Short mmCIF file of C-alpha atoms in Angstrom, two decimals:
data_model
loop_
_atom_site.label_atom_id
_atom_site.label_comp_id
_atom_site.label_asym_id
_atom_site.label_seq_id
_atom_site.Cartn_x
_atom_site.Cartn_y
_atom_site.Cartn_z
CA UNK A 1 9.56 0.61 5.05
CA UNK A 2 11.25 1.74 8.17
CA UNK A 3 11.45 5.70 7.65
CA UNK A 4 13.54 7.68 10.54
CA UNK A 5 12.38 11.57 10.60
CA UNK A 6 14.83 14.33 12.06
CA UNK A 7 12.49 17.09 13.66
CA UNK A 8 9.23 16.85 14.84
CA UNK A 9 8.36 20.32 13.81
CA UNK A 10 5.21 20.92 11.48
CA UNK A 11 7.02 19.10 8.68
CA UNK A 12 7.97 16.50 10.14
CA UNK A 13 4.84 15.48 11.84
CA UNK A 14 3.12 16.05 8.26
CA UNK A 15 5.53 13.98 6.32
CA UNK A 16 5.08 11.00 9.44
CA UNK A 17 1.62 10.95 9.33
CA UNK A 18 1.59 10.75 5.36
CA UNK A 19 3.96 7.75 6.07
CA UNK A 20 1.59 6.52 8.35
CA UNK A 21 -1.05 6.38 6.64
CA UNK A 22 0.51 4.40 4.07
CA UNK A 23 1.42 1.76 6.61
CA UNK A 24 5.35 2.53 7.28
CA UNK A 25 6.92 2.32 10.69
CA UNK A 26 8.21 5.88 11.18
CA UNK A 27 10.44 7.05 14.59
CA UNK A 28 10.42 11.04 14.95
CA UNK A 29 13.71 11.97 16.37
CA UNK A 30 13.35 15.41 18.70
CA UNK A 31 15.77 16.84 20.80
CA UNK A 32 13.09 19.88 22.44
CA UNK A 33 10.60 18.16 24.47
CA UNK A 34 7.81 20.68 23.79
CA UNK A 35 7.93 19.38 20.30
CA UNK A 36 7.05 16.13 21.52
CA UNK A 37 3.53 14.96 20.94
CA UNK A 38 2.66 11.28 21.01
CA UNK A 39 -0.71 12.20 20.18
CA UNK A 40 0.16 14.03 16.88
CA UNK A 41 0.81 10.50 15.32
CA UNK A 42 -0.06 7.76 18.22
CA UNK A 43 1.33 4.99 15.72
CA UNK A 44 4.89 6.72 15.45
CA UNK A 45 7.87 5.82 18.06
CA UNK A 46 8.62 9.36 19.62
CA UNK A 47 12.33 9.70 20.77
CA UNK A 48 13.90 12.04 22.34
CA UNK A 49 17.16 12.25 21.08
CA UNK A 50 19.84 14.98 19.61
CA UNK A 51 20.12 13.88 15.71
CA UNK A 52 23.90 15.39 15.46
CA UNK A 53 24.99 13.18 18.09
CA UNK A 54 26.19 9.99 17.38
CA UNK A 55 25.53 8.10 20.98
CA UNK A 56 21.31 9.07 20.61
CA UNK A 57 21.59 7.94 16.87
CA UNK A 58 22.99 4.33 18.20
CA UNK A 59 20.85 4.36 20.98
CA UNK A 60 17.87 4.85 18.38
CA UNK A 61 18.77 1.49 16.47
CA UNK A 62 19.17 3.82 13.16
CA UNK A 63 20.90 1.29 11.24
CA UNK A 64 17.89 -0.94 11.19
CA UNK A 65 15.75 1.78 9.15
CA UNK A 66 15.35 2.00 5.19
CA UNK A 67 14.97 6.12 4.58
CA UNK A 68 16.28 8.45 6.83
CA UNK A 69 14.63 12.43 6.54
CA UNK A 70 16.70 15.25 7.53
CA UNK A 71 13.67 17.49 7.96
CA UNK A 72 14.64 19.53 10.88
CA UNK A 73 14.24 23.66 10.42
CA UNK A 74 18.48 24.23 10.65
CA UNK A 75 20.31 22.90 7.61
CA UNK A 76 23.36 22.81 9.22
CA UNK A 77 21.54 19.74 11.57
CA UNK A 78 20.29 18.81 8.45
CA UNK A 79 23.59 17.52 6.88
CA UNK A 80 24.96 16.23 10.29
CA UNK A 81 22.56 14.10 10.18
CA UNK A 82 22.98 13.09 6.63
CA UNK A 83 26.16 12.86 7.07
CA UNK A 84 26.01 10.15 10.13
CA UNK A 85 22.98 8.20 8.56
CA UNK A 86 25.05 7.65 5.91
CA UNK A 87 28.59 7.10 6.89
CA UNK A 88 27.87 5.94 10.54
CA UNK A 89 25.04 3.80 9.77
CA UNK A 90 24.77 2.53 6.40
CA UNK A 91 21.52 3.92 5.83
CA UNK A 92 20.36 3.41 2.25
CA UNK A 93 18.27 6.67 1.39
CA UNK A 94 18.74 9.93 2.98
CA UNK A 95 16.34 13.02 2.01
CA UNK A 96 17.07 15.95 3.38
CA UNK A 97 15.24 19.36 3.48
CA UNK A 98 16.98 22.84 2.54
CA UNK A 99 15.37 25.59 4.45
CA UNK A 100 17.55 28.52 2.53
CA UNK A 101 18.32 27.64 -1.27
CA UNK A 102 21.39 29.42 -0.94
CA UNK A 103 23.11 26.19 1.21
CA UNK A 104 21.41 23.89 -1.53
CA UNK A 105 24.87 23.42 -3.48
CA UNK A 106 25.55 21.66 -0.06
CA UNK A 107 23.55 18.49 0.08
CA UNK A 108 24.64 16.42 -2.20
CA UNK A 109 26.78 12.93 -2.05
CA UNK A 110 29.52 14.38 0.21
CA UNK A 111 26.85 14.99 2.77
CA UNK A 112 25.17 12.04 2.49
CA UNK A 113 22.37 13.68 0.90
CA UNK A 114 20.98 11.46 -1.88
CA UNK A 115 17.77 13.60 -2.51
CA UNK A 116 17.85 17.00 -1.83
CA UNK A 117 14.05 18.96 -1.42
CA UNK A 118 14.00 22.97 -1.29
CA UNK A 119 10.68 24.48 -0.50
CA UNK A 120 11.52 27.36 -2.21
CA UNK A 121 12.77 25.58 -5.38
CA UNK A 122 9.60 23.76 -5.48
CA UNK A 123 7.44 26.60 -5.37
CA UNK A 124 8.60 28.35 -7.93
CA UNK A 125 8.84 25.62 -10.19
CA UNK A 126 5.11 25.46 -9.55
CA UNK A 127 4.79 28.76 -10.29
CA UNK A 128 6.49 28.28 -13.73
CA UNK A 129 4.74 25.37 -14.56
CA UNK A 130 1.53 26.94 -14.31
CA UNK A 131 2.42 30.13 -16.37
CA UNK A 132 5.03 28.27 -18.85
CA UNK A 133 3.17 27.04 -22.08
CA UNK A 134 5.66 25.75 -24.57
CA UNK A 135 8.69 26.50 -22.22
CA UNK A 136 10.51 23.93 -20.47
CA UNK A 137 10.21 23.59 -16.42
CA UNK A 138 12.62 21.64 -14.11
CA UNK A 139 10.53 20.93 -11.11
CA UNK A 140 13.27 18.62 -9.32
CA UNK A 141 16.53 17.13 -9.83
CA UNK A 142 17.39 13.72 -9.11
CA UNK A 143 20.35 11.85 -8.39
CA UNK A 144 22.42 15.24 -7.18
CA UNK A 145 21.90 16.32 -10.34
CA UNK A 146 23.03 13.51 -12.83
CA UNK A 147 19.09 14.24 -14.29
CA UNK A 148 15.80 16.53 -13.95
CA UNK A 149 12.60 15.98 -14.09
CA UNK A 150 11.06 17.91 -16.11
CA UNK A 151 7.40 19.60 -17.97
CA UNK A 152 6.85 20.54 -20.95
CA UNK A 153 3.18 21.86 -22.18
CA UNK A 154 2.37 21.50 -25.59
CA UNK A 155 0.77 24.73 -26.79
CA UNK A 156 -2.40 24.77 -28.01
CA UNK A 157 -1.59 24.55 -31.88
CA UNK A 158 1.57 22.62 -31.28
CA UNK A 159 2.33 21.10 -34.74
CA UNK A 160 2.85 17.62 -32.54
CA UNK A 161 -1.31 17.27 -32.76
CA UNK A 162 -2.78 13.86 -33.43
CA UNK A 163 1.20 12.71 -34.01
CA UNK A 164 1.91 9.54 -31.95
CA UNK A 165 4.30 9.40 -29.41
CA UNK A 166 6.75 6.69 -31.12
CA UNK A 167 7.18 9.37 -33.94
CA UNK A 168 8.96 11.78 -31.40
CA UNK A 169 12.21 11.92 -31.91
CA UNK A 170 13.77 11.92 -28.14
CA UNK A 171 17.39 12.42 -27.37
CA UNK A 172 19.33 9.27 -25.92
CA UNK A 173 19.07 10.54 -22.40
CA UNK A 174 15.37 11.91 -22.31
CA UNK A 175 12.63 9.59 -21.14
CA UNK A 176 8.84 10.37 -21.25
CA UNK A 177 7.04 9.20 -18.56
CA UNK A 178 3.97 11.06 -17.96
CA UNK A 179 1.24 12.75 -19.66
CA UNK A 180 -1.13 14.67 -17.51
CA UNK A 181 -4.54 15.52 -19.85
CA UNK A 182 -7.24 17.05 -18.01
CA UNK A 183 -8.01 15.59 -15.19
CA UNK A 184 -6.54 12.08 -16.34
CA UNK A 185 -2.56 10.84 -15.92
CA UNK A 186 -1.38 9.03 -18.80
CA UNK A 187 1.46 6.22 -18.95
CA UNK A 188 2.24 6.87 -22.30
CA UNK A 189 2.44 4.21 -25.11
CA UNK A 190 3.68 3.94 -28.47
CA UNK A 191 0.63 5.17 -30.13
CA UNK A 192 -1.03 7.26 -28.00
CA UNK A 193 -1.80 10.61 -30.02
CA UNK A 194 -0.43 13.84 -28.48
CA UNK A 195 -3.09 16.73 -28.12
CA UNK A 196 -2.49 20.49 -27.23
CA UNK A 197 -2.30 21.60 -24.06
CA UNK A 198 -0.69 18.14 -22.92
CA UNK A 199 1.64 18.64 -20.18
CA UNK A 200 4.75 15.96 -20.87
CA UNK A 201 6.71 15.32 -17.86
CA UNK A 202 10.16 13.97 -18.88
CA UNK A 203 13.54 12.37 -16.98
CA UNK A 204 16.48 13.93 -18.80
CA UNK A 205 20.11 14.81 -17.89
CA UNK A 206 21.07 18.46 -18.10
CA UNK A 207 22.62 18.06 -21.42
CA UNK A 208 19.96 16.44 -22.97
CA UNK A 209 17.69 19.43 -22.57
CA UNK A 210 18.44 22.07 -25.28
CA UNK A 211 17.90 18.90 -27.71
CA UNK A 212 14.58 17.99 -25.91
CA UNK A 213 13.43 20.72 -26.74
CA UNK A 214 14.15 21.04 -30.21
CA UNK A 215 12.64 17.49 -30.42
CA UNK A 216 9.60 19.00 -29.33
CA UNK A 217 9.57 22.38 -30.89
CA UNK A 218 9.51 24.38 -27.57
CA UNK A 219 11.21 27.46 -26.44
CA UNK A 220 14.34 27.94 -23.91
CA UNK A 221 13.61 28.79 -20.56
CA UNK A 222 16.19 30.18 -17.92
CA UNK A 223 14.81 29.34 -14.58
CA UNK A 224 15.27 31.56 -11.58
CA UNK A 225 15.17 28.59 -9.26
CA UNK A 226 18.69 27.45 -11.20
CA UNK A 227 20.47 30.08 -10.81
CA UNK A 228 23.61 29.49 -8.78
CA UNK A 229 23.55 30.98 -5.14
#
């Protein structure tokens, strides 16, 4: 893919030479020339340009790349530059970073935003997942919110032992997708036994979650990192 990074600051150098590595073409847009390092990630194009203004943007060719990333340290530059991938240039997947969770309710579909990534969020869903046996976790939301993903861990004597997974009885907008055991990740099939201690990572809408987790016998959990701002 063609991936276009706003902000050349620590996070966006990491996230370009990730990229990199796993042979995209990345440009790192920077308007502060101190932030400009070539060397950083010799295979990147480095452009200096302004990412809220619209003349740079054009000048950059942005309409020929796949994924833009809003991943400067201001959100309001940010969603500018959502905003213009988007509407200006037809750009088919924008990710943006929130720097204070408070503006998250922001970037969404209006801005151009179609996924949304707060460090904060993140971390404390981390946090939760790591304490949170038998309660269940959102660690991101998808599609501005249409659907979580989310992790469940089976407790240790979870009654759901040595039961298959076709015998689970999953609402109509839940999807399991991943079983993490151990050390090993698991594409789960129809008779692969469940064990304690699995952690279940689902796709589910919002309203499919109280039922979830009556399917799987587990607890409610009212996460900080949801609360509204």
């Amino acid at each position: 893919m063609k991936v276009a990074i706003a902000g050349a600051g620590a996070v966006g150098r990491s996230i370009a030479q990730e990229l990199l590595r796993g042979g995209h073409q990345v440009m790192l847009l920077e308007r502060r020339l101190d932030h400009i390092d070539p060397t950083v990630a010799p295979s990147a194009v480095w452009t200096h340009a302004d990412a809220c203004e619209l003349e740079t943007l054009e000048e950059a060719g942005l309409e020929t790349y796949d994924v833009v990333i809003a991943a400067t340290g201001d959100d309001k530059v940010n969603l500018v530059f959502s905003l213009l991938a988007k509407t200006e240039f037809g750009v088919g997947r924008v990710v943006a970073r929130v720097n204070d969770p408070r503006n998250e309710w922001l970037f969404d579909s209006s801005w151009g935003v179609d996924v949304a990534v707060s460090t904060p969020r993140l971390l404390a869903s981390l946090v939760e997942e790591a304490v949170s046996v038998g309660d269940l976790v959102r660690l991101m939301t998808l599609r501005q919110g249409q659907a979580n993903l989310v992790e469940i861990t089976l407790p240790t004597d979870t009654p759901l032992a040595g039961k298959a997974v076709r015998t689970l009885t999953l609402p109509r907008d839940a999807a399991l997708v991943t079983i993490l055991r151990g050390g090993r990740v698991i594409v789960p099939q129809a008779d692969d036994p469940l064990e304690g201690e699995d952690e279940l990572l689902f796709v589910a809408s919002v309203e499919a979650e109280d039922d979830l987790r009556k399917a799987l016998g587990v607890n409610g959990f009212d996460s900080p990192v949801d609360a509204p701002a």
